[in-house]
Amino acid sequence: MRQSDRNAIAVTVGLNAPIEEEELAIYRGQIVLLPPTPASIELCAHARTMVEEAFHPYDPRTAQHVLDIDDFVARAANVKPRFIHDPQTRILQKAYLAELGFDPWRTYLDVPRMRVVSSDGYLVSGVGHKQPPHRDTWWSAPMQQIQFWLPIFPMTRECSMEFYPHYVESAVANSSNDFNIYNWNATGRKNAAQHRMGEDNRGIPQPNAALEHPGAVQMVLPVGGAVIFSANQLHATSDNVSGMTRFSIDFRIVDIEHVRHGIGARNVDNASTGTALRDFRRISDEQEIAPDIVSRYDEGEKPQGGVLRFAPDEVVKV
Ligand SMILES: [Fe+2]
């Protein structure tokens, strides 16, 4: 690597090298744009159908202009977990990863998320939270984590997400030392729907000050298109000024061989504790990551009352 590559993002279209090599490049700051595939189009259509049902009879993208905030929040808070835990969602995720060539025996998959980002500050916290610049590693994600982001509806740069090339492998002062995923599982996630207006104060990790180098790259993708990137990549929700609510989905994978051998992105500024590795299950047979491997990544003390893995129907306490 050149020194300058620590402040640069390589952008590629499609997965051209063997997956394991692409993953190594992604750890070092490469982002990969993926054109729509049959399975990704089906996954997005599945999400779109659920969103449209939740906001019926309104167009989900413009419902924010006619619904009062409580109604909007209730509908968004309802559809997000329904999508996340719908069995068909997981089937489609797996079909998509198979199409892309990920090995089902070495790739472990988390449940997806659905993001709802309203336009012009209608809803700025809780279920509609706009992510400030962050690395997902600040949220206790492993350094091997690779993330997929896909819009559900046609989009523009006015309602996008963005990356910060300067910080690919350069530190930014941040509050991740206050973040422990087991605490977050116990309190932060559950309370999302209760936060509607004003600052989101659920203790999310973020930069201590405005970025010194805020130059950004904004993603614009067709429906079914995806951007994939390292959890160590600094990124944010772009301010949505499109006049319409943005709906997107994202999900995460890890390569168990890289986890096993400690191969991953370079930690330049993360001090979060705990690990999200328990959230992943093997694509082939839903097996969890072995406890002896997880424990190697389990930084810090486990807080009393913490929850090791968040799931609405199952609580695994510390
Ligand atoms: Fe993120």
PDB file of C-alpha atoms and ligand atoms in Angstrom:
ATOM      1  CA  MET A   1       0.000   0.000   0.000  1.00  0.00           C
ATOM      2  CA  ARG A   2       1.135   3.545  -0.680  1.00  0.00           C
ATOM      3  CA  GLN A   3       0.960   5.923   2.258  1.00  0.00           C
ATOM      4  CA  SER A   4      -1.598   7.954   0.300  1.00  0.00           C
ATOM      5  CA  ASP A   5      -3.897   4.935   0.110  1.00  0.00           C
ATOM      6  CA  ARG A   6      -4.691   5.443   3.769  1.00  0.00           C
ATOM      7  CA  ASN A   7      -6.657   8.516   2.664  1.00  0.00           C
ATOM      8  CA  ALA A   8      -8.185   7.119  -0.499  1.00  0.00           C
ATOM      9  CA  ILE A   9     -11.050   4.863  -1.496  1.00  0.00           C
ATOM     10  CA  ALA A  10     -10.724   2.479  -4.429  1.00  0.00           C
ATOM     11  CA  VAL A  11     -14.065   1.979  -6.169  1.00  0.00           C
ATOM     12  CA  THR A  12     -14.646  -1.140  -8.214  1.00  0.00           C
ATOM     13  CA  VAL A  13     -17.650  -2.401 -10.111  1.00  0.00           C
ATOM     14  CA  GLY A  14     -18.471  -6.024  -9.468  1.00  0.00           C
ATOM     15  CA  LEU A  15     -16.510  -8.710  -7.658  1.00  0.00           C
ATOM     16  CA  ASN A  16     -13.747  -9.505 -10.113  1.00  0.00           C
ATOM     17  CA  ALA A  17     -11.075 -11.272  -8.054  1.00  0.00           C
ATOM     18  CA  PRO A  18     -11.745 -14.347  -5.901  1.00  0.00           C
ATOM     19  CA  ILE A  19     -13.995 -13.355  -2.988  1.00  0.00           C
ATOM     20  CA  GLU A  20     -11.274 -13.815  -0.334  1.00  0.00           C
ATOM     21  CA  GLU A  21      -9.018 -11.376  -2.192  1.00  0.00           C
ATOM     22  CA  GLU A  22     -11.816  -8.874  -2.663  1.00  0.00           C
ATOM     23  CA  GLU A  23     -12.459  -9.060   1.075  1.00  0.00           C
ATOM     24  CA  LEU A  24      -8.830  -8.192   1.831  1.00  0.00           C
ATOM     25  CA  ALA A  25      -9.081  -5.166  -0.464  1.00  0.00           C
ATOM     26  CA  ILE A  26     -12.359  -4.128   1.177  1.00  0.00           C
ATOM     27  CA  TYR A  27     -10.693  -4.238   4.607  1.00  0.00           C
ATOM     28  CA  ARG A  28      -8.165  -1.733   3.247  1.00  0.00           C
ATOM     29  CA  GLY A  29     -10.833   0.716   2.098  1.00  0.00           C
ATOM     30  CA  GLN A  30     -12.108  -0.513  -1.252  1.00  0.00           C
ATOM     31  CA  ILE A  31     -15.804  -0.129  -1.907  1.00  0.00           C
ATOM     32  CA  VAL A  32     -17.527  -2.325  -4.464  1.00  0.00           C
ATOM     33  CA  LEU A  33     -20.542  -1.294  -6.484  1.00  0.00           C
ATOM     34  CA  LEU A  34     -22.736  -4.179  -7.523  1.00  0.00           C
ATOM     35  CA  PRO A  35     -25.258  -3.869 -10.343  1.00  0.00           C
ATOM     36  CA  PRO A  36     -28.706  -5.356  -9.683  1.00  0.00           C
ATOM     37  CA  THR A  37     -29.011  -9.123  -9.861  1.00  0.00           C
ATOM     38  CA  PRO A  38     -32.184 -11.245 -10.002  1.00  0.00           C
ATOM     39  CA  ALA A  39     -31.988 -12.029  -6.280  1.00  0.00           C
ATOM     40  CA  SER A  40     -31.157  -8.465  -5.191  1.00  0.00           C
ATOM     41  CA  ILE A  41     -34.090  -7.134  -7.201  1.00  0.00           C
ATOM     42  CA  GLU A  42     -36.325  -9.706  -5.527  1.00  0.00           C
ATOM     43  CA  LEU A  43     -34.976  -8.811  -2.075  1.00  0.00           C
ATOM     44  CA  CYS A  44     -35.661  -5.110  -2.653  1.00  0.00           C
ATOM     45  CA  ALA A  45     -39.110  -5.840  -4.081  1.00  0.00           C
ATOM     46  CA  HIS A  46     -39.878  -7.915  -0.987  1.00  0.00           C
ATOM     47  CA  ALA A  47     -38.843  -5.021   1.260  1.00  0.00           C
ATOM     48  CA  ARG A  48     -40.792  -2.540  -0.836  1.00  0.00           C
ATOM     49  CA  THR A  49     -43.973  -4.619  -0.606  1.00  0.00           C
ATOM     50  CA  MET A  50     -43.703  -4.699   3.192  1.00  0.00           C
ATOM     51  CA  VAL A  51     -43.101  -0.938   3.355  1.00  0.00           C
ATOM     52  CA  GLU A  52     -46.039  -0.236   1.069  1.00  0.00           C
ATOM     53  CA  GLU A  53     -48.293  -2.425   3.197  1.00  0.00           C
ATOM     54  CA  ALA A  54     -47.179  -0.615   6.340  1.00  0.00           C
ATOM     55  CA  PHE A  55     -47.947   2.833   4.923  1.00  0.00           C
ATOM     56  CA  HIS A  56     -51.077   1.881   2.991  1.00  0.00           C
ATOM     57  CA  PRO A  57     -52.947   3.757   1.524  1.00  0.00           C
ATOM     58  CA  TYR A  58     -50.166   6.341   1.336  1.00  0.00           C
ATOM     59  CA  ASP A  59     -47.039   6.309  -0.797  1.00  0.00           C
ATOM     60  CA  PRO A  60     -44.331   5.507   1.781  1.00  0.00           C
ATOM     61  CA  ARG A  61     -41.983   8.083   0.265  1.00  0.00           C
ATOM     62  CA  THR A  62     -44.397  10.970   0.745  1.00  0.00           C
ATOM     63  CA  ALA A  63     -46.424   9.718   3.730  1.00  0.00           C
ATOM     64  CA  GLN A  64     -44.386  11.999   5.993  1.00  0.00           C
ATOM     65  CA  HIS A  65     -46.228  14.952   4.473  1.00  0.00           C
ATOM     66  CA  VAL A  66     -49.664  13.676   5.448  1.00  0.00           C
ATOM     67  CA  LEU A  67     -49.232  11.548   8.571  1.00  0.00           C
ATOM     68  CA  ASP A  68     -48.698  12.955  12.010  1.00  0.00           C
ATOM     69  CA  ILE A  69     -45.438  11.953  13.591  1.00  0.00           C
ATOM     70  CA  ASP A  70     -46.896   9.363  15.974  1.00  0.00           C
ATOM     71  CA  ASP A  71     -48.634   7.557  13.137  1.00  0.00           C
ATOM     72  CA  PHE A  72     -45.517   7.680  10.961  1.00  0.00           C
ATOM     73  CA  VAL A  73     -43.305   6.364  13.768  1.00  0.00           C
ATOM     74  CA  ALA A  74     -45.761   3.563  14.591  1.00  0.00           C
ATOM     75  CA  ARG A  75     -45.830   2.379  10.984  1.00  0.00           C
ATOM     76  CA  ALA A  76     -42.038   2.557  10.590  1.00  0.00           C
ATOM     77  CA  ALA A  77     -41.485   0.835  13.943  1.00  0.00           C
ATOM     78  CA  ASN A  78     -43.842  -1.920  12.847  1.00  0.00           C
ATOM     79  CA  VAL A  79     -42.374  -2.689   9.439  1.00  0.00           C
ATOM     80  CA  LYS A  80     -38.716  -2.704  10.451  1.00  0.00           C
ATOM     81  CA  PRO A  81     -38.784  -5.812  12.694  1.00  0.00           C
ATOM     82  CA  ARG A  82     -41.298  -7.515  10.411  1.00  0.00           C
ATOM     83  CA  PHE A  83     -38.847  -7.231   7.528  1.00  0.00           C
ATOM     84  CA  ILE A  84     -35.838  -8.166   9.637  1.00  0.00           C
ATOM     85  CA  HIS A  85     -37.323 -11.399  10.945  1.00  0.00           C
ATOM     86  CA  ASP A  86     -39.407 -12.472   7.960  1.00  0.00           C
ATOM     87  CA  PRO A  87     -38.175 -15.939   6.854  1.00  0.00           C
ATOM     88  CA  GLN A  88     -38.429 -14.928   3.195  1.00  0.00           C
ATOM     89  CA  THR A  89     -36.035 -12.056   3.833  1.00  0.00           C
ATOM     90  CA  ARG A  90     -33.313 -14.463   4.902  1.00  0.00           C
ATOM     91  CA  ILE A  91     -33.976 -16.818   1.998  1.00  0.00           C
ATOM     92  CA  LEU A  92     -33.533 -13.921  -0.434  1.00  0.00           C
ATOM     93  CA  GLN A  93     -30.396 -12.649   1.291  1.00  0.00           C
ATOM     94  CA  LYS A  94     -28.846 -16.092   0.997  1.00  0.00           C
ATOM     95  CA  ALA A  95     -29.878 -16.417  -2.646  1.00  0.00           C
ATOM     96  CA  TYR A  96     -28.244 -13.059  -3.362  1.00  0.00           C
ATOM     97  CA  LEU A  97     -24.979 -13.987  -1.648  1.00  0.00           C
ATOM     98  CA  ALA A  98     -24.934 -17.304  -3.508  1.00  0.00           C
ATOM     99  CA  GLU A  99     -25.359 -15.468  -6.806  1.00  0.00           C
ATOM    100  CA  LEU A 100     -22.387 -13.283  -5.919  1.00  0.00           C
ATOM    101  CA  GLY A 101     -20.234 -16.319  -5.186  1.00  0.00           C
ATOM    102  CA  PHE A 102     -19.891 -16.177  -1.391  1.00  0.00           C
ATOM    103  CA  ASP A 103     -19.055 -19.572   0.096  1.00  0.00           C
ATOM    104  CA  PRO A 104     -22.011 -20.654   2.284  1.00  0.00           C
ATOM    105  CA  TRP A 105     -19.683 -22.621   4.588  1.00  0.00           C
ATOM    106  CA  ARG A 106     -17.295 -19.790   5.349  1.00  0.00           C
ATOM    107  CA  THR A 107     -19.675 -16.828   5.182  1.00  0.00           C
ATOM    108  CA  TYR A 108     -21.723 -15.918   8.252  1.00  0.00           C
ATOM    109  CA  LEU A 109     -24.680 -13.592   7.932  1.00  0.00           C
ATOM    110  CA  ASP A 110     -26.448 -11.216  10.310  1.00  0.00           C
ATOM    111  CA  VAL A 111     -30.133 -10.297  10.058  1.00  0.00           C
ATOM    112  CA  PRO A 112     -30.657  -7.251   7.840  1.00  0.00           C
ATOM    113  CA  ARG A 113     -31.742  -3.795   8.951  1.00  0.00           C
ATOM    114  CA  MET A 114     -34.205  -1.447   7.321  1.00  0.00           C
ATOM    115  CA  ARG A 115     -33.463   2.289   7.507  1.00  0.00           C
ATOM    116  CA  VAL A 116     -36.070   5.005   7.283  1.00  0.00           C
ATOM    117  CA  VAL A 117     -34.632   8.483   6.777  1.00  0.00           C
ATOM    118  CA  SER A 118     -37.209  11.222   6.491  1.00  0.00           C
ATOM    119  CA  SER A 119     -36.655  14.322   4.411  1.00  0.00           C
ATOM    120  CA  ASP A 120     -35.908  17.791   5.709  1.00  0.00           C
ATOM    121  CA  GLY A 121     -35.687  16.831   9.349  1.00  0.00           C
ATOM    122  CA  TYR A 122     -39.292  15.607   9.781  1.00  0.00           C
ATOM    123  CA  LEU A 123     -37.987  12.830  12.010  1.00  0.00           C
ATOM    124  CA  VAL A 124     -34.377  12.961  13.146  1.00  0.00           C
ATOM    125  CA  SER A 125     -34.070  10.410  15.913  1.00  0.00           C
ATOM    126  CA  GLY A 126     -35.203   6.958  17.048  1.00  0.00           C
ATOM    127  CA  VAL A 127     -36.662   4.874  14.212  1.00  0.00           C
ATOM    128  CA  GLY A 128     -35.772   7.624  11.718  1.00  0.00           C
ATOM    129  CA  HIS A 129     -32.331   8.254  13.075  1.00  0.00           C
ATOM    130  CA  LYS A 130     -29.853   9.824  10.709  1.00  0.00           C
ATOM    131  CA  GLN A 131     -26.442   8.315  11.338  1.00  0.00           C
ATOM    132  CA  PRO A 132     -23.666  10.841  11.876  1.00  0.00           C
ATOM    133  CA  PRO A 133     -20.217   9.899  10.537  1.00  0.00           C
ATOM    134  CA  HIS A 134     -19.220   6.606  12.138  1.00  0.00           C
ATOM    135  CA  ARG A 135     -17.470   3.330  11.612  1.00  0.00           C
ATOM    136  CA  ASP A 136     -19.595   0.305  12.457  1.00  0.00           C
ATOM    137  CA  THR A 137     -16.541  -0.986  14.295  1.00  0.00           C
ATOM    138  CA  TRP A 138     -17.305   1.765  16.850  1.00  0.00           C
ATOM    139  CA  TRP A 139     -20.536  -0.228  17.415  1.00  0.00           C
ATOM    140  CA  SER A 140     -18.520  -3.336  18.379  1.00  0.00           C
ATOM    141  CA  ALA A 141     -18.560  -4.793  14.875  1.00  0.00           C
ATOM    142  CA  PRO A 142     -15.630  -7.109  14.150  1.00  0.00           C
ATOM    143  CA  MET A 143     -12.819  -5.867  11.889  1.00  0.00           C
ATOM    144  CA  GLN A 144     -13.815  -8.590   9.409  1.00  0.00           C
ATOM    145  CA  GLN A 145     -17.336  -7.261   8.976  1.00  0.00           C
ATOM    146  CA  ILE A 146     -18.394  -6.383   5.429  1.00  0.00           C
ATOM    147  CA  GLN A 147     -21.599  -4.456   4.879  1.00  0.00           C
ATOM    148  CA  PHE A 148     -24.102  -4.319   2.042  1.00  0.00           C
ATOM    149  CA  TRP A 149     -26.320  -1.275   1.488  1.00  0.00           C
ATOM    150  CA  LEU A 150     -29.219  -1.219  -0.987  1.00  0.00           C
ATOM    151  CA  PRO A 151     -31.914   1.379  -1.671  1.00  0.00           C
ATOM    152  CA  ILE A 152     -35.485   0.091  -1.845  1.00  0.00           C
ATOM    153  CA  PHE A 153     -36.839   2.883  -4.070  1.00  0.00           C
ATOM    154  CA  PRO A 154     -35.205   4.906  -6.850  1.00  0.00           C
ATOM    155  CA  MET A 155     -32.900   7.465  -5.248  1.00  0.00           C
ATOM    156  CA  THR A 156     -30.615  10.433  -5.857  1.00  0.00           C
ATOM    157  CA  ARG A 157     -27.622  11.940  -4.089  1.00  0.00           C
ATOM    158  CA  GLU A 158     -30.092  14.137  -2.190  1.00  0.00           C
ATOM    159  CA  CYS A 159     -31.086  11.142  -0.062  1.00  0.00           C
ATOM    160  CA  SER A 160     -27.960   9.057  -0.047  1.00  0.00           C
ATOM    161  CA  MET A 161     -25.251   7.708   2.221  1.00  0.00           C
ATOM    162  CA  GLU A 162     -21.669   8.842   2.052  1.00  0.00           C
ATOM    163  CA  PHE A 163     -18.061   7.876   2.698  1.00  0.00           C
ATOM    164  CA  TYR A 164     -15.110   9.985   3.881  1.00  0.00           C
ATOM    165  CA  PRO A 165     -11.940   9.060   1.976  1.00  0.00           C
ATOM    166  CA  HIS A 166      -9.598  10.995   4.251  1.00  0.00           C
ATOM    167  CA  TYR A 167     -10.394   8.676   7.158  1.00  0.00           C
ATOM    168  CA  VAL A 168     -10.019   5.273   5.494  1.00  0.00           C
ATOM    169  CA  GLU A 169      -7.059   4.505   7.743  1.00  0.00           C
ATOM    170  CA  SER A 170      -6.709   7.811   9.582  1.00  0.00           C
ATOM    171  CA  ALA A 171      -8.097   8.252  13.055  1.00  0.00           C
ATOM    172  CA  VAL A 172     -10.907  10.565  14.064  1.00  0.00           C
ATOM    173  CA  ALA A 173     -11.443  11.362  17.748  1.00  0.00           C
ATOM    174  CA  ASN A 174     -14.690   9.674  18.767  1.00  0.00           C
ATOM    175  CA  SER A 175     -16.795   8.423  21.653  1.00  0.00           C
ATOM    176  CA  SER A 176     -16.571   4.684  20.935  1.00  0.00           C
ATOM    177  CA  ASN A 177     -14.819   4.127  24.266  1.00  0.00           C
ATOM    178  CA  ASP A 178     -18.255   4.710  25.852  1.00  0.00           C
ATOM    179  CA  PHE A 179     -19.933   2.092  23.687  1.00  0.00           C
ATOM    180  CA  ASN A 180     -20.518  -1.467  24.830  1.00  0.00           C
ATOM    181  CA  ILE A 181     -22.748  -3.567  22.617  1.00  0.00           C
ATOM    182  CA  TYR A 182     -24.174  -5.581  25.527  1.00  0.00           C
ATOM    183  CA  ASN A 183     -25.379  -2.393  27.182  1.00  0.00           C
ATOM    184  CA  TRP A 184     -26.777  -1.215  23.864  1.00  0.00           C
ATOM    185  CA  ASN A 185     -28.632  -4.507  23.371  1.00  0.00           C
ATOM    186  CA  ALA A 186     -30.119  -4.165  26.852  1.00  0.00           C
ATOM    187  CA  THR A 187     -31.397  -0.620  26.468  1.00  0.00           C
ATOM    188  CA  GLY A 188     -30.626   1.373  23.313  1.00  0.00           C
ATOM    189  CA  ARG A 189     -32.223  -0.790  20.640  1.00  0.00           C
ATOM    190  CA  LYS A 190     -35.481  -1.364  22.438  1.00  0.00           C
ATOM    191  CA  ASN A 191     -36.077   2.318  23.018  1.00  0.00           C
ATOM    192  CA  ALA A 192     -35.798   3.426  19.396  1.00  0.00           C
ATOM    193  CA  ALA A 193     -39.516   3.966  18.846  1.00  0.00           C
ATOM    194  CA  GLN A 194     -39.769   6.165  21.927  1.00  0.00           C
ATOM    195  CA  HIS A 195     -37.440   8.758  20.423  1.00  0.00           C
ATOM    196  CA  ARG A 196     -39.113  11.019  17.939  1.00  0.00           C
ATOM    197  CA  MET A 197     -37.909  14.571  18.054  1.00  0.00           C
ATOM    198  CA  GLY A 198     -34.706  16.334  18.841  1.00  0.00           C
ATOM    199  CA  GLU A 199     -31.333  14.896  19.613  1.00  0.00           C
ATOM    200  CA  ASP A 200     -30.997  11.165  19.737  1.00  0.00           C
ATOM    201  CA  ASN A 201     -29.342  10.675  23.082  1.00  0.00           C
ATOM    202  CA  ARG A 202     -29.108   6.908  23.208  1.00  0.00           C
ATOM    203  CA  GLY A 203     -25.340   6.954  23.586  1.00  0.00           C
ATOM    204  CA  ILE A 204     -24.415   6.264  20.007  1.00  0.00           C
ATOM    205  CA  PRO A 205     -20.716   6.407  19.148  1.00  0.00           C
ATOM    206  CA  GLN A 206     -19.779   9.436  17.081  1.00  0.00           C
ATOM    207  CA  PRO A 207     -16.969  11.887  16.351  1.00  0.00           C
ATOM    208  CA  ASN A 208     -16.128  14.230  19.207  1.00  0.00           C
ATOM    209  CA  ALA A 209     -16.219  17.231  16.867  1.00  0.00           C
ATOM    210  CA  ALA A 210     -17.100  18.127  13.290  1.00  0.00           C
ATOM    211  CA  LEU A 211     -14.835  16.309  10.815  1.00  0.00           C
ATOM    212  CA  GLU A 212     -11.715  18.238   9.812  1.00  0.00           C
ATOM    213  CA  HIS A 213     -11.852  16.630   6.367  1.00  0.00           C
ATOM    214  CA  PRO A 214     -15.557  16.320   5.534  1.00  0.00           C
ATOM    215  CA  GLY A 215     -15.028  15.737   1.810  1.00  0.00           C
ATOM    216  CA  ALA A 216     -17.417  12.889   0.993  1.00  0.00           C
ATOM    217  CA  VAL A 217     -18.393  10.460  -1.740  1.00  0.00           C
ATOM    218  CA  GLN A 218     -22.156  10.020  -2.098  1.00  0.00           C
ATOM    219  CA  MET A 219     -23.608   6.782  -3.412  1.00  0.00           C
ATOM    220  CA  VAL A 220     -26.325   6.687  -6.042  1.00  0.00           C
ATOM    221  CA  LEU A 221     -27.540   3.222  -6.944  1.00  0.00           C
ATOM    222  CA  PRO A 222     -30.407   1.710  -8.897  1.00  0.00           C
ATOM    223  CA  VAL A 223     -32.937  -0.380  -6.994  1.00  0.00           C
ATOM    224  CA  GLY A 224     -31.297  -3.769  -6.511  1.00  0.00           C
ATOM    225  CA  GLY A 225     -27.845  -2.242  -6.814  1.00  0.00           C
ATOM    226  CA  ALA A 226     -25.606  -2.462  -3.765  1.00  0.00           C
ATOM    227  CA  VAL A 227     -22.496  -0.923  -2.328  1.00  0.00           C
ATOM    228  CA  ILE A 228     -20.340  -3.163  -0.173  1.00  0.00           C
ATOM    229  CA  PHE A 229     -17.736  -1.852   2.234  1.00  0.00           C
ATOM    230  CA  SER A 230     -15.806  -2.563   5.396  1.00  0.00           C
ATOM    231  CA  ALA A 231     -17.355  -1.929   8.809  1.00  0.00           C
ATOM    232  CA  ASN A 232     -14.208   0.098   9.409  1.00  0.00           C
ATOM    233  CA  GLN A 233     -15.077   2.567   6.634  1.00  0.00           C
ATOM    234  CA  LEU A 234     -16.177   5.965   7.964  1.00  0.00           C
ATOM    235  CA  HIS A 235     -19.637   6.681   6.568  1.00  0.00           C
ATOM    236  CA  ALA A 236     -22.849   8.564   7.326  1.00  0.00           C
ATOM    237  CA  THR A 237     -26.400   9.162   6.251  1.00  0.00           C
ATOM    238  CA  SER A 238     -26.379  12.135   3.870  1.00  0.00           C
ATOM    239  CA  ASP A 239     -28.814  14.865   4.864  1.00  0.00           C
ATOM    240  CA  ASN A 240     -32.029  13.972   3.094  1.00  0.00           C
ATOM    241  CA  VAL A 241     -33.229  17.020   1.171  1.00  0.00           C
ATOM    242  CA  SER A 242     -35.060  15.088  -1.534  1.00  0.00           C
ATOM    243  CA  GLY A 243     -38.540  15.885  -0.242  1.00  0.00           C
ATOM    244  CA  MET A 244     -39.188  12.159   0.156  1.00  0.00           C
ATOM    245  CA  THR A 245     -38.457   9.592   2.843  1.00  0.00           C
ATOM    246  CA  ARG A 246     -35.564   7.300   2.011  1.00  0.00           C
ATOM    247  CA  PHE A 247     -35.955   3.565   2.659  1.00  0.00           C
ATOM    248  CA  SER A 248     -32.924   1.309   2.439  1.00  0.00           C
ATOM    249  CA  ILE A 249     -31.786  -2.065   3.654  1.00  0.00           C
ATOM    250  CA  ASP A 250     -28.388  -3.157   4.824  1.00  0.00           C
ATOM    251  CA  PHE A 251     -26.833  -6.312   6.155  1.00  0.00           C
ATOM    252  CA  ARG A 252     -23.507  -7.681   7.257  1.00  0.00           C
ATOM    253  CA  ILE A 253     -21.331 -10.736   6.674  1.00  0.00           C
ATOM    254  CA  VAL A 254     -18.075 -12.082   8.054  1.00  0.00           C
ATOM    255  CA  ASP A 255     -15.640 -14.578   6.567  1.00  0.00           C
ATOM    256  CA  ILE A 256     -15.015 -17.124   9.313  1.00  0.00           C
ATOM    257  CA  GLU A 257     -11.509 -17.976   8.066  1.00  0.00           C
ATOM    258  CA  HIS A 258     -10.500 -14.350   8.423  1.00  0.00           C
ATOM    259  CA  VAL A 259     -12.143 -14.183  11.849  1.00  0.00           C
ATOM    260  CA  ARG A 260     -10.336 -17.350  12.882  1.00  0.00           C
ATOM    261  CA  HIS A 261      -6.969 -16.001  11.758  1.00  0.00           C
ATOM    262  CA  GLY A 262      -7.387 -12.397  12.884  1.00  0.00           C
ATOM    263  CA  ILE A 263      -7.261 -11.013   9.342  1.00  0.00           C
ATOM    264  CA  GLY A 264      -9.304  -7.842   8.937  1.00  0.00           C
ATOM    265  CA  ALA A 265      -9.366  -4.078   8.717  1.00  0.00           C
ATOM    266  CA  ARG A 266      -6.824  -1.991  10.593  1.00  0.00           C
ATOM    267  CA  ASN A 267      -8.120  -0.450  13.809  1.00  0.00           C
ATOM    268  CA  VAL A 268      -7.136   3.202  13.811  1.00  0.00           C
ATOM    269  CA  ASP A 269      -9.517   4.707  16.376  1.00  0.00           C
ATOM    270  CA  ASN A 270     -12.035   2.221  17.746  1.00  0.00           C
ATOM    271  CA  ALA A 271     -12.288   1.659  21.504  1.00  0.00           C
ATOM    272  CA  SER A 272     -15.725   0.063  21.804  1.00  0.00           C
ATOM    273  CA  THR A 273     -16.090  -3.055  23.934  1.00  0.00           C
ATOM    274  CA  GLY A 274     -17.887  -6.360  23.489  1.00  0.00           C
ATOM    275  CA  THR A 275     -18.347  -7.971  20.091  1.00  0.00           C
ATOM    276  CA  ALA A 276     -21.231  -8.336  17.653  1.00  0.00           C
ATOM    277  CA  LEU A 277     -19.905 -11.699  16.430  1.00  0.00           C
ATOM    278  CA  ARG A 278     -22.723 -13.577  18.182  1.00  0.00           C
ATOM    279  CA  ASP A 279     -25.183 -11.974  15.755  1.00  0.00           C
ATOM    280  CA  PHE A 280     -23.835 -13.954  12.794  1.00  0.00           C
ATOM    281  CA  ARG A 281     -24.891 -17.401  11.614  1.00  0.00           C
ATOM    282  CA  ARG A 282     -23.404 -19.622   8.948  1.00  0.00           C
ATOM    283  CA  ILE A 283     -25.280 -19.384   5.670  1.00  0.00           C
ATOM    284  CA  SER A 284     -25.231 -23.132   5.033  1.00  0.00           C
ATOM    285  CA  ASP A 285     -26.766 -24.354   8.290  1.00  0.00           C
ATOM    286  CA  GLU A 286     -27.416 -21.382  10.620  1.00  0.00           C
ATOM    287  CA  GLN A 287     -24.675 -22.446  13.003  1.00  0.00           C
ATOM    288  CA  GLU A 288     -23.325 -19.759  15.334  1.00  0.00           C
ATOM    289  CA  ILE A 289     -19.664 -18.833  15.586  1.00  0.00           C
ATOM    290  CA  ALA A 290     -17.903 -21.096  18.081  1.00  0.00           C
ATOM    291  CA  PRO A 291     -17.647 -19.541  21.578  1.00  0.00           C
ATOM    292  CA  ASP A 292     -13.863 -19.955  21.718  1.00  0.00           C
ATOM    293  CA  ILE A 293     -13.527 -17.813  18.592  1.00  0.00           C
ATOM    294  CA  VAL A 294     -16.012 -15.207  19.846  1.00  0.00           C
ATOM    295  CA  SER A 295     -14.219 -14.933  23.171  1.00  0.00           C
ATOM    296  CA  ARG A 296     -11.002 -13.845  21.432  1.00  0.00           C
ATOM    297  CA  TYR A 297     -12.835 -10.745  20.230  1.00  0.00           C
ATOM    298  CA  ASP A 298     -14.720 -10.074  23.432  1.00  0.00           C
ATOM    299  CA  GLU A 299     -12.953  -6.886  24.530  1.00  0.00           C
ATOM    300  CA  GLY A 300     -13.539  -5.394  27.948  1.00  0.00           C
ATOM    301  CA  GLU A 301     -15.673  -6.321  30.935  1.00  0.00           C
ATOM    302  CA  LYS A 302     -19.194  -7.609  30.427  1.00  0.00           C
ATOM    303  CA  PRO A 303     -21.515  -5.107  32.104  1.00  0.00           C
ATOM    304  CA  GLN A 304     -24.104  -6.303  34.617  1.00  0.00           C
ATOM    305  CA  GLY A 305     -27.524  -6.593  33.006  1.00  0.00           C
ATOM    306  CA  GLY A 306     -25.971  -6.619  29.548  1.00  0.00           C
ATOM    307  CA  VAL A 307     -27.445  -8.671  26.713  1.00  0.00           C
ATOM    308  CA  LEU A 308     -25.021 -10.654  24.570  1.00  0.00           C
ATOM    309  CA  ARG A 309     -27.250 -10.906  21.533  1.00  0.00           C
ATOM    310  CA  PHE A 310     -30.321  -8.859  20.782  1.00  0.00           C
ATOM    311  CA  ALA A 311     -33.430 -10.575  19.506  1.00  0.00           C
ATOM    312  CA  PRO A 312     -37.021  -9.665  20.279  1.00  0.00           C
ATOM    313  CA  ASP A 313     -38.032 -13.201  21.198  1.00  0.00           C
ATOM    314  CA  GLU A 314     -34.867 -14.354  22.882  1.00  0.00           C
ATOM    315  CA  VAL A 315     -32.599 -12.688  25.390  1.00  0.00           C
ATOM    316  CA  VAL A 316     -29.141 -14.074  26.056  1.00  0.00           C
ATOM    317  CA  LYS A 317     -27.978 -12.331  29.221  1.00  0.00           C
ATOM    318  CA  VAL A 318     -24.383 -11.682  30.186  1.00  0.00           C
TER     319      VAL A 318
HETATM  320 FE    FE B   1     -23.123   2.226   9.567  1.00  0.00          FE
END
